[in-house]
CSV table of C-alpha atoms in Angstrom, one decimal:
chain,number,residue,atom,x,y,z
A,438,UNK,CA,1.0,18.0,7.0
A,439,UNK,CA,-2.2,17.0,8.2
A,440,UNK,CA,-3.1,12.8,9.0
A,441,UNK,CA,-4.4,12.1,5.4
A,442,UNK,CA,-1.4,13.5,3.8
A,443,UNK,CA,1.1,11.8,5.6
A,444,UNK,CA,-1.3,8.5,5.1
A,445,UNK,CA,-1.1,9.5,1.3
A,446,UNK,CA,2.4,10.5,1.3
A,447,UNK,CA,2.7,6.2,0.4
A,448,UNK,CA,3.3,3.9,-0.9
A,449,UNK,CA,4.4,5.8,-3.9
A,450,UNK,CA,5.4,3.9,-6.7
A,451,UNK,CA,8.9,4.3,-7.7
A,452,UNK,CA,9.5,2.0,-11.1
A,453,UNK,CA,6.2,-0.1,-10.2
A,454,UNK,CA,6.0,-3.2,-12.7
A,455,UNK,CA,2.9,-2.4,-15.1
A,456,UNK,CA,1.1,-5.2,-17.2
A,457,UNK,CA,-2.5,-5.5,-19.3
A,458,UNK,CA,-3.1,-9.2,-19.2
A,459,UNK,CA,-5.5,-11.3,-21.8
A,460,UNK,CA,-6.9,-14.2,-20.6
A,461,UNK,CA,-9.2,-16.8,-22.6
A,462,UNK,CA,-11.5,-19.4,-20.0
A,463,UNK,CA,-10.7,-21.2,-18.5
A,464,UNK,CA,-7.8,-19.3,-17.0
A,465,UNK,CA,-6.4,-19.4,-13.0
A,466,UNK,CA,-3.1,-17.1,-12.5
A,467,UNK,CA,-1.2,-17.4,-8.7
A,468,UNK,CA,0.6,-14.7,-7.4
A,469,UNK,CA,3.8,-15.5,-5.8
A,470,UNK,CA,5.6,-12.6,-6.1
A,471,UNK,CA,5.6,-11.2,-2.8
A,472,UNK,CA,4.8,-7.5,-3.2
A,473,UNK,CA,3.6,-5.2,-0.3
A,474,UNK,CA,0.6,-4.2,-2.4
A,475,UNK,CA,-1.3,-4.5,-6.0
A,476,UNK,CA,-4.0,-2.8,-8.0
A,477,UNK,CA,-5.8,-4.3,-10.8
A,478,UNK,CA,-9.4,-3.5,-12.5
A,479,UNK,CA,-10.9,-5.7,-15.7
A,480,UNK,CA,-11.1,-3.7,-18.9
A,481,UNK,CA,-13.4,-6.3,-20.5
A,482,UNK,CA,-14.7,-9.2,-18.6
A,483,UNK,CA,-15.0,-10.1,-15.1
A,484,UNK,CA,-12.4,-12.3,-12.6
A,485,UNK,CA,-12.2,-14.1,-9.4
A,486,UNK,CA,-10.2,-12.8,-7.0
A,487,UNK,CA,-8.8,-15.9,-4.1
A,488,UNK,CA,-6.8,-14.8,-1.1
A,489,UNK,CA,-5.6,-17.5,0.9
A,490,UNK,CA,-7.8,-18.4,3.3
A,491,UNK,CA,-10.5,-15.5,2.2
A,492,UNK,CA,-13.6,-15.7,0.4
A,493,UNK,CA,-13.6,-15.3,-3.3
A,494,UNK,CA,-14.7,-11.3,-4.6
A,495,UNK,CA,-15.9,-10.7,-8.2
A,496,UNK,CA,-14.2,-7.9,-10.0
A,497,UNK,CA,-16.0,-6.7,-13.0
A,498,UNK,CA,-15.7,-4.2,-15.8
A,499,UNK,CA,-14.1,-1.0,-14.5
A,500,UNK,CA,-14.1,-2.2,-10.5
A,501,UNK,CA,-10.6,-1.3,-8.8
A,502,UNK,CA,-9.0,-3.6,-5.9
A,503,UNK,CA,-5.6,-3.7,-3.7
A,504,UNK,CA,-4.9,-6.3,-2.4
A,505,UNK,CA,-2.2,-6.1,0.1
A,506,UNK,CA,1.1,-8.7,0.2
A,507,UNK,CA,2.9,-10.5,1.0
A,508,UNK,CA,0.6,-13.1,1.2
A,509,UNK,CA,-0.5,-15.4,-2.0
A,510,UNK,CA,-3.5,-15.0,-3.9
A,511,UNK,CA,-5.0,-16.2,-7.0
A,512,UNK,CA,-7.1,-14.6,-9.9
A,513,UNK,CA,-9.0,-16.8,-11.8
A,514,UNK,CA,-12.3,-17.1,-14.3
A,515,UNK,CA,-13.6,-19.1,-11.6
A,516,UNK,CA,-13.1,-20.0,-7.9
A,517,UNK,CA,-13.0,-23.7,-9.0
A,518,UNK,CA,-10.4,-23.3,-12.2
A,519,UNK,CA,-7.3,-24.7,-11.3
A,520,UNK,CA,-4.2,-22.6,-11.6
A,521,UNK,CA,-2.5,-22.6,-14.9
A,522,UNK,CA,0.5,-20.2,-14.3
A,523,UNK,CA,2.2,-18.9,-11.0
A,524,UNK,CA,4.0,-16.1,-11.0
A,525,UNK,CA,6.9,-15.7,-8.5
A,526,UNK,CA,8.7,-12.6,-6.9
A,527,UNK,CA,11.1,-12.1,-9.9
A,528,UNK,CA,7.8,-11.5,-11.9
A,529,UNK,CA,8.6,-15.4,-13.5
A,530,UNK,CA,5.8,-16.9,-15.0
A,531,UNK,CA,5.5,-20.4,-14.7
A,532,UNK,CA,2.8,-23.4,-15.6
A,533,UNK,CA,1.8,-25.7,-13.3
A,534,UNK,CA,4.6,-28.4,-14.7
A,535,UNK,CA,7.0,-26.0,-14.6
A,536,UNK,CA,7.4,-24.2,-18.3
A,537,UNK,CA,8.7,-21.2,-18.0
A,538,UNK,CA,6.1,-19.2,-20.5
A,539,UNK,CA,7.1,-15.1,-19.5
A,540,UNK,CA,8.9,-14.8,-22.2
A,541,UNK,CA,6.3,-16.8,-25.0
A,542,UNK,CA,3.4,-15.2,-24.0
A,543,UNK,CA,4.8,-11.4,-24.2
A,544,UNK,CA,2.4,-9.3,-26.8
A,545,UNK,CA,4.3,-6.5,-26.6
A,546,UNK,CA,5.0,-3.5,-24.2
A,547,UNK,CA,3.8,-4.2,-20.9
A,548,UNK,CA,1.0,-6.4,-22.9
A,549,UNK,CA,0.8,-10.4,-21.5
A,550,UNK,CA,-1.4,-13.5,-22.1
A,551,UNK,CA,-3.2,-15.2,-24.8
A,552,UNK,CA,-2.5,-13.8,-28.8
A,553,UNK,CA,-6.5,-14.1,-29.5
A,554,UNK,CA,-9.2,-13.3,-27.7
A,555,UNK,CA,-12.3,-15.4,-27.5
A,556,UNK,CA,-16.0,-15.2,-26.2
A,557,UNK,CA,-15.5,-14.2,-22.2
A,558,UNK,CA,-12.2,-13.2,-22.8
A,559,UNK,CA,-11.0,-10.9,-19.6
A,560,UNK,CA,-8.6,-8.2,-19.8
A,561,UNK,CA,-7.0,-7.0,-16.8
A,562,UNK,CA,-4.7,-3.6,-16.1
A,563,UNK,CA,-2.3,-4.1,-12.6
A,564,UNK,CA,0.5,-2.3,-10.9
A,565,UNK,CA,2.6,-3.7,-8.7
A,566,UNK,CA,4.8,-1.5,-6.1
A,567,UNK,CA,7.8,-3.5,-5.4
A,568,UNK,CA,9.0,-2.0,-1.6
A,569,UNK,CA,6.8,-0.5,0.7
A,570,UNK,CA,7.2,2.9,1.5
A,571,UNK,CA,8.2,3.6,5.0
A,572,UNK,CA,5.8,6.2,5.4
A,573,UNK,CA,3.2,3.8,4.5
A,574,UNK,CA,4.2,1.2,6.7
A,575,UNK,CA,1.3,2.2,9.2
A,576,UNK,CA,-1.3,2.4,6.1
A,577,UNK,CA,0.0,-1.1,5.3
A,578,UNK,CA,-0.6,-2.4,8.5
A,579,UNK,CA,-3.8,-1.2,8.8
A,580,UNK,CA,-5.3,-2.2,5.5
A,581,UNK,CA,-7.5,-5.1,4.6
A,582,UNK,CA,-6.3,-8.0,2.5
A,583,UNK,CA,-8.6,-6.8,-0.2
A,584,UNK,CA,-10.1,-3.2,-0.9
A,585,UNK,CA,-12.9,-2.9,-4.1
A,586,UNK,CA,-13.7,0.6,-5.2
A,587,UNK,CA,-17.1,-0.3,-7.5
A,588,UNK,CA,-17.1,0.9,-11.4
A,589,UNK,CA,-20.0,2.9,-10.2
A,590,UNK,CA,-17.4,5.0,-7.8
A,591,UNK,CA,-14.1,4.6,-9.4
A,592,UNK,CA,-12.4,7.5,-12.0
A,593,UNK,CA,-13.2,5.8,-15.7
A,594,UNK,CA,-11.3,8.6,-16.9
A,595,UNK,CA,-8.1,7.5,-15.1
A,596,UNK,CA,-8.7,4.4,-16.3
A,597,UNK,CA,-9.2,4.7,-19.4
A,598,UNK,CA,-5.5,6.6,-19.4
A,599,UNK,CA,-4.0,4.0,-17.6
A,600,UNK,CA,-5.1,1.5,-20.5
A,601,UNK,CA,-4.0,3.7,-23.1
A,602,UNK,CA,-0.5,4.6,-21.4
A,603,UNK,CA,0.2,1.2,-20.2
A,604,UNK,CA,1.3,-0.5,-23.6
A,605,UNK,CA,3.6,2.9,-24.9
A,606,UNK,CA,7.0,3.0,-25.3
A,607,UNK,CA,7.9,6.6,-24.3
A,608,UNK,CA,10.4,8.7,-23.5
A,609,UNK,CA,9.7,9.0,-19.6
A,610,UNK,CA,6.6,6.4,-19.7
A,611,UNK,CA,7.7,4.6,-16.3
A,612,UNK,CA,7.3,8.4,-14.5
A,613,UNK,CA,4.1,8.6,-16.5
A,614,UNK,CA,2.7,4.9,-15.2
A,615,UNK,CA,3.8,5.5,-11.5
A,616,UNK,CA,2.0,8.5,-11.3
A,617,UNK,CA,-1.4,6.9,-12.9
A,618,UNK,CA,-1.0,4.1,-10.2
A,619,UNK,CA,-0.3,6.1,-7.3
A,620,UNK,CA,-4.0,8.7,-8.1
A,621,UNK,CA,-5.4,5.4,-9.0
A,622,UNK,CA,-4.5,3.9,-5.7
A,623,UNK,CA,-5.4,6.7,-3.4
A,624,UNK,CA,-8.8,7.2,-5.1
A,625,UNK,CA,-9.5,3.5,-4.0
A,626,UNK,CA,-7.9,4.4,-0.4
A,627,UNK,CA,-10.0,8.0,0.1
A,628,UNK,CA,-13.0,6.0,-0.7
A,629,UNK,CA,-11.9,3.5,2.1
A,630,UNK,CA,-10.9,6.0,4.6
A,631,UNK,CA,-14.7,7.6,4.2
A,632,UNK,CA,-16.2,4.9,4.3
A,633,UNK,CA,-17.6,4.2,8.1
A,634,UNK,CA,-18.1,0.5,8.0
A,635,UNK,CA,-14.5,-0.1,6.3
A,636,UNK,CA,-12.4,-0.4,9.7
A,637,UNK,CA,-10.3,2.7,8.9
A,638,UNK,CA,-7.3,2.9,11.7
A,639,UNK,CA,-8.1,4.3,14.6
A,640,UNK,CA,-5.3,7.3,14.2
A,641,UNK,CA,-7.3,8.6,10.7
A,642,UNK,CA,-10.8,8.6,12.6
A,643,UNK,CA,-9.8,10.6,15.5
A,644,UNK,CA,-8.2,13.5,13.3
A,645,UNK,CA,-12.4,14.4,13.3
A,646,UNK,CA,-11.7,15.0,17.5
A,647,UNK,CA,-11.7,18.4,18.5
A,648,UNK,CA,-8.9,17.5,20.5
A,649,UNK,CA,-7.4,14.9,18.9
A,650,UNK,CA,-7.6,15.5,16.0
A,651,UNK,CA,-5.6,19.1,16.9
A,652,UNK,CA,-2.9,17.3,18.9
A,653,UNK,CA,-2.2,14.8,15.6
A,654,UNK,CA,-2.4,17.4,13.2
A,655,UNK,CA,0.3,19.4,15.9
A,656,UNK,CA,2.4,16.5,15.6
A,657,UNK,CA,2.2,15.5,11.6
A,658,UNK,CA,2.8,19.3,10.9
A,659,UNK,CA,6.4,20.0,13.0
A,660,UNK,CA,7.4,16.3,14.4
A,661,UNK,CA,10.6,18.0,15.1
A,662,UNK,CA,9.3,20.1,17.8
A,663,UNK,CA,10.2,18.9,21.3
A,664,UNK,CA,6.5,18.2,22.2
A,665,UNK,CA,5.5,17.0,25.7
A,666,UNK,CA,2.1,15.6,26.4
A,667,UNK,CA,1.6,19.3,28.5
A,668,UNK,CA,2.3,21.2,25.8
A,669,UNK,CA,0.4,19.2,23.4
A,670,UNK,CA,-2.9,19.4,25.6
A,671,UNK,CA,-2.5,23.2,26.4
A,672,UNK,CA,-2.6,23.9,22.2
A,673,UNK,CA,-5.5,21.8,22.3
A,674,UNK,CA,-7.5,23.5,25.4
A,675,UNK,CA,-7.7,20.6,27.8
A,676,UNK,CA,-5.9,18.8,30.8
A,677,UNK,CA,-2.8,17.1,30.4
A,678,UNK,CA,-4.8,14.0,31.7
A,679,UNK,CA,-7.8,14.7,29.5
A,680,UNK,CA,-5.4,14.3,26.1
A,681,UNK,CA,-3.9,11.4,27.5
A,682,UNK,CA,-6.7,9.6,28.2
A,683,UNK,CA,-8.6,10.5,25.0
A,684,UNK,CA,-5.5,10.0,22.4
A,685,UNK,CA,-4.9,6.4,23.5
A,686,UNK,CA,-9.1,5.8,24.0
A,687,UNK,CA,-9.1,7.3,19.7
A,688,UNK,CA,-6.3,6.4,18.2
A,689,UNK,CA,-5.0,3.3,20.3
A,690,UNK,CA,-1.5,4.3,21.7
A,691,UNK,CA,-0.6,7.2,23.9
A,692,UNK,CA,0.6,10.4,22.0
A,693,UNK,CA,4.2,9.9,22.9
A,694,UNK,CA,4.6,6.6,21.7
A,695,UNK,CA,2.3,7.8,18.4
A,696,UNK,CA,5.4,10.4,17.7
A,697,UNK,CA,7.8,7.9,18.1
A,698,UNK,CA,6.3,6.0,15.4
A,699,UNK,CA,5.6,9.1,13.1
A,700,UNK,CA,9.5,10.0,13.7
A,701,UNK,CA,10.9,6.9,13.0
A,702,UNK,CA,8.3,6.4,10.0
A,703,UNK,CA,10.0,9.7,8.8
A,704,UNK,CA,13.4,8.8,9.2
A,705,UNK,CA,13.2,5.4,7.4
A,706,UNK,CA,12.4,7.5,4.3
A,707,UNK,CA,14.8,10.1,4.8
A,708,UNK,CA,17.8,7.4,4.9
A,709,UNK,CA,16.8,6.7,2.1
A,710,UNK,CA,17.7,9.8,0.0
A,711,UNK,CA,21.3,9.4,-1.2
A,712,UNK,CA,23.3,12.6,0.8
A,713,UNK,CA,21.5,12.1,3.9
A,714,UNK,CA,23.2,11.2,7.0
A,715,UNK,CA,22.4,9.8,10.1
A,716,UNK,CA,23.0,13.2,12.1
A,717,UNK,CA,20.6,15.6,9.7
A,718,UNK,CA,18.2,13.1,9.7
A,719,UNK,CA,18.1,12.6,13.4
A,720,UNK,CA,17.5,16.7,13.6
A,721,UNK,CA,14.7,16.8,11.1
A,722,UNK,CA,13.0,14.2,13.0
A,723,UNK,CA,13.4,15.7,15.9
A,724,UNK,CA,16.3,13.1,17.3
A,725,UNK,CA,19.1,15.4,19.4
A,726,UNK,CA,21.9,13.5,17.9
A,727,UNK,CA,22.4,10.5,15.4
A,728,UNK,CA,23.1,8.5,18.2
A,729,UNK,CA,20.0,9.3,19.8
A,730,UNK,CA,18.0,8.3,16.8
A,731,UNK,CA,20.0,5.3,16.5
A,732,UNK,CA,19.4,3.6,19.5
A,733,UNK,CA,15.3,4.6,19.1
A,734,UNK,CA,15.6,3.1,15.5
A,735,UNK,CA,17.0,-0.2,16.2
A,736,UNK,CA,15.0,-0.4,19.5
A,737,UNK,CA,11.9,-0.3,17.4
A,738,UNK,CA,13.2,-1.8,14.0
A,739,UNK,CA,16.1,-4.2,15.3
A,740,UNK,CA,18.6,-2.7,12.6
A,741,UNK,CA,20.7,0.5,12.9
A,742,UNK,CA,20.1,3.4,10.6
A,743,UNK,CA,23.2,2.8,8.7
A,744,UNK,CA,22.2,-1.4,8.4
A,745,UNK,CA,18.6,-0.5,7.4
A,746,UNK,CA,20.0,2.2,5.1
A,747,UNK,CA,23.0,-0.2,3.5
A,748,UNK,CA,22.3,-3.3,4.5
A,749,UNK,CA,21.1,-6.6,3.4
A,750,UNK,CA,17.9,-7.8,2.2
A,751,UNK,CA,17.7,-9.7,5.7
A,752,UNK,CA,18.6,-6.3,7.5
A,753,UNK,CA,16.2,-4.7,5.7
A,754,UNK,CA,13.4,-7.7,6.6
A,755,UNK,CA,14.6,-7.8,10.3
A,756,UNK,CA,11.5,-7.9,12.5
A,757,UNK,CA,8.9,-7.1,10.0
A,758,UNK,CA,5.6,-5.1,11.1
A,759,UNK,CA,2.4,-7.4,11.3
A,760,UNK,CA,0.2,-6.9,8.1
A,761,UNK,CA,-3.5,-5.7,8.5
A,762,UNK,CA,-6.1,-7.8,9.2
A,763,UNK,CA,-7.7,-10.8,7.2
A,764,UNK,CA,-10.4,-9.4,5.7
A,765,UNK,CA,-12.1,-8.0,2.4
A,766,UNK,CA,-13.9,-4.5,2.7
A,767,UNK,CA,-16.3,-4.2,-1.1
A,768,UNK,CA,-17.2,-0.6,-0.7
A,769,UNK,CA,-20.8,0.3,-0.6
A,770,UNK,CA,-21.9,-0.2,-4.6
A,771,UNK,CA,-20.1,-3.4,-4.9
A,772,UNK,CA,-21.3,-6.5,-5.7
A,773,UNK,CA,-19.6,-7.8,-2.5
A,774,UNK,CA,-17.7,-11.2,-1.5
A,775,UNK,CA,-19.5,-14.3,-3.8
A,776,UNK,CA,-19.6,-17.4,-2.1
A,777,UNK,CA,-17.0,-19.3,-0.6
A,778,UNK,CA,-14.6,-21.7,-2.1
A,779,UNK,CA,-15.4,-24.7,-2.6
């Protein structure tokens, strides 16, 4: 498995909530609801999108952005509309004196928002992935607050099938959606990734080392392997000093402390399948016994294996990794970052 791969590998939606939204000006929508990370593009009209504390981004007709949670954000027809709904982390929508409209503004399947549309009218397709993946945890922390892919760059094709899928009724139509969101997700994240002004991690640019880039693909491909910094630099044709130095210099961390985290990335995902146990995943991981892996885990995670894999919701949010950084990447097409608020 190389270092895009295992990037790719998530978040991958599992049951992701879906929704085409109508809204007629003037129109401002907060989002509450908590979730690791969201896509949305405008079918018809444009929107403001407001992260706390950010600068406002236009999103027009057939543009793509994540935004990554959990932090609040707003969408709006303008940046000085006041909000109208919030929508908390049940997926509740509420107005701003406390009317609970979810329910009375439902169109239809997966469809939301006004009955009629007027003159600059916006329509808006989003998925929502409700948990992060564990494998994605070090893409999560890595990415910006706000990613646009341009229409002139993004798949209109997938799109357009997302809008015509999202409103079906279908014998295995939630498979179907997940599966839209996730290619339309890493479409927007490739186009991040080769981007060289976006701040891409560290760990993704060196796989185009020599060296590196050999040693990470080494560890992605067989994490189980009992690799030693010696070993890893004789595969790669330099000094054991050499890799050292040039691992941590590329990808921020030394390599042993890298594999800890790709291990332990791994094995969060694997307790997660229902037949696993402790002990198998500790050998796929490369872990010589489940207590072994348990002390690593809840060293690094401060919960056991069995608590993270069973546990409470406040287990399961016990020390949680540091988002990305503050900042909004438009990729090169975009319109980029309007002015700030007000």
């Amino acid at each position: 498995m190389d270092t895009l791969t295992g990037l790719l590998e998530g978040p991958k939606a599992r049951g992701a909530f879906l929704l085409k939204a109508v809204y007629n000006p003037p129109w401002a929508v907060r989002i509450e609801d908590r979730a690791p990370l969201s896509v949305a593009t405008m079918v018809h009209g444009t929107s403001w999108l407001l992260p706390d504390g950010g600068e406002p981004v236009l999103i027009g007709p057939g543009d793509v952005a994540v935004v990554r949670g959990p932090e609040p954000y707003t969408i709006a027809d303008s940046p000085d509309t006041p909000v109208r709904v919030t929508v908390d982390p049940d997926q509740r929508c509420s107005t701003a004196d406390g009317e609970d409209v979810t329910d009375s503004m439902a169109l239809g399947v997966r469809t939301w928002g006004a009955e009629h549309q007027e003159p600059g009218s916006a329509v808006m397709l989003s998925g929502t992935y409700q948990a992060p993946s564990e494998i994605g945890r070090r893409l999560l922390a890595a990415l910006p607050t706000i990613v646009v892919r341009p229409a002139a760059a993004a798949d209109a094709t997938l799109i357009g099938l997302l809008g015509s899928e999202i409103s079906r009724d279908e014998p295995g139509q939630e498979l179907v959606l997940d599966r839209l969101l996730d290619l339309l997700l890493i479409g927007v994240l490739r186009a991040w990734l080769a981007d060289p002004g976006s701040g891409a991690p560290g760990w993704y640019r060196a796989q185009g080392d020599p060296v590196v880039g050999r040693a990470l693909r080494l560890l992605h491909e067989d994490p189980a392997h009992g690799w030693t910094v010696e070993e890893l630099a004789h595969k790669a044709g330099v000094s054991r000093a050499s890799l050292a130095r040039r691992f941590t210099e590329l990808v921020g961390e030394p390599p042993m402390a890298y594999l800890t985290g790709w291990r332990l990335a791994l094995a969060a995902d694997l307790l997660r399948e229902p037949d696993a146990t402790v002990a198998t995943v500790a050998r796929r991981v490369g872990y010589g016994s489940a207590f072994a892996l348990s002390t690593a885990f809840k060293r690094v995670r401060g919960v056991s294996p069995q608590e993270f894999r069973t546990g409470s919701a406040a287990a399961r949010t016990a020390r949680p990794e540091a988002g990305g950084p503050s900042r909004t990447v438009v990729l090169p097409g975009g319109a980029g970052p309007g002015p700030k608020t007000p």
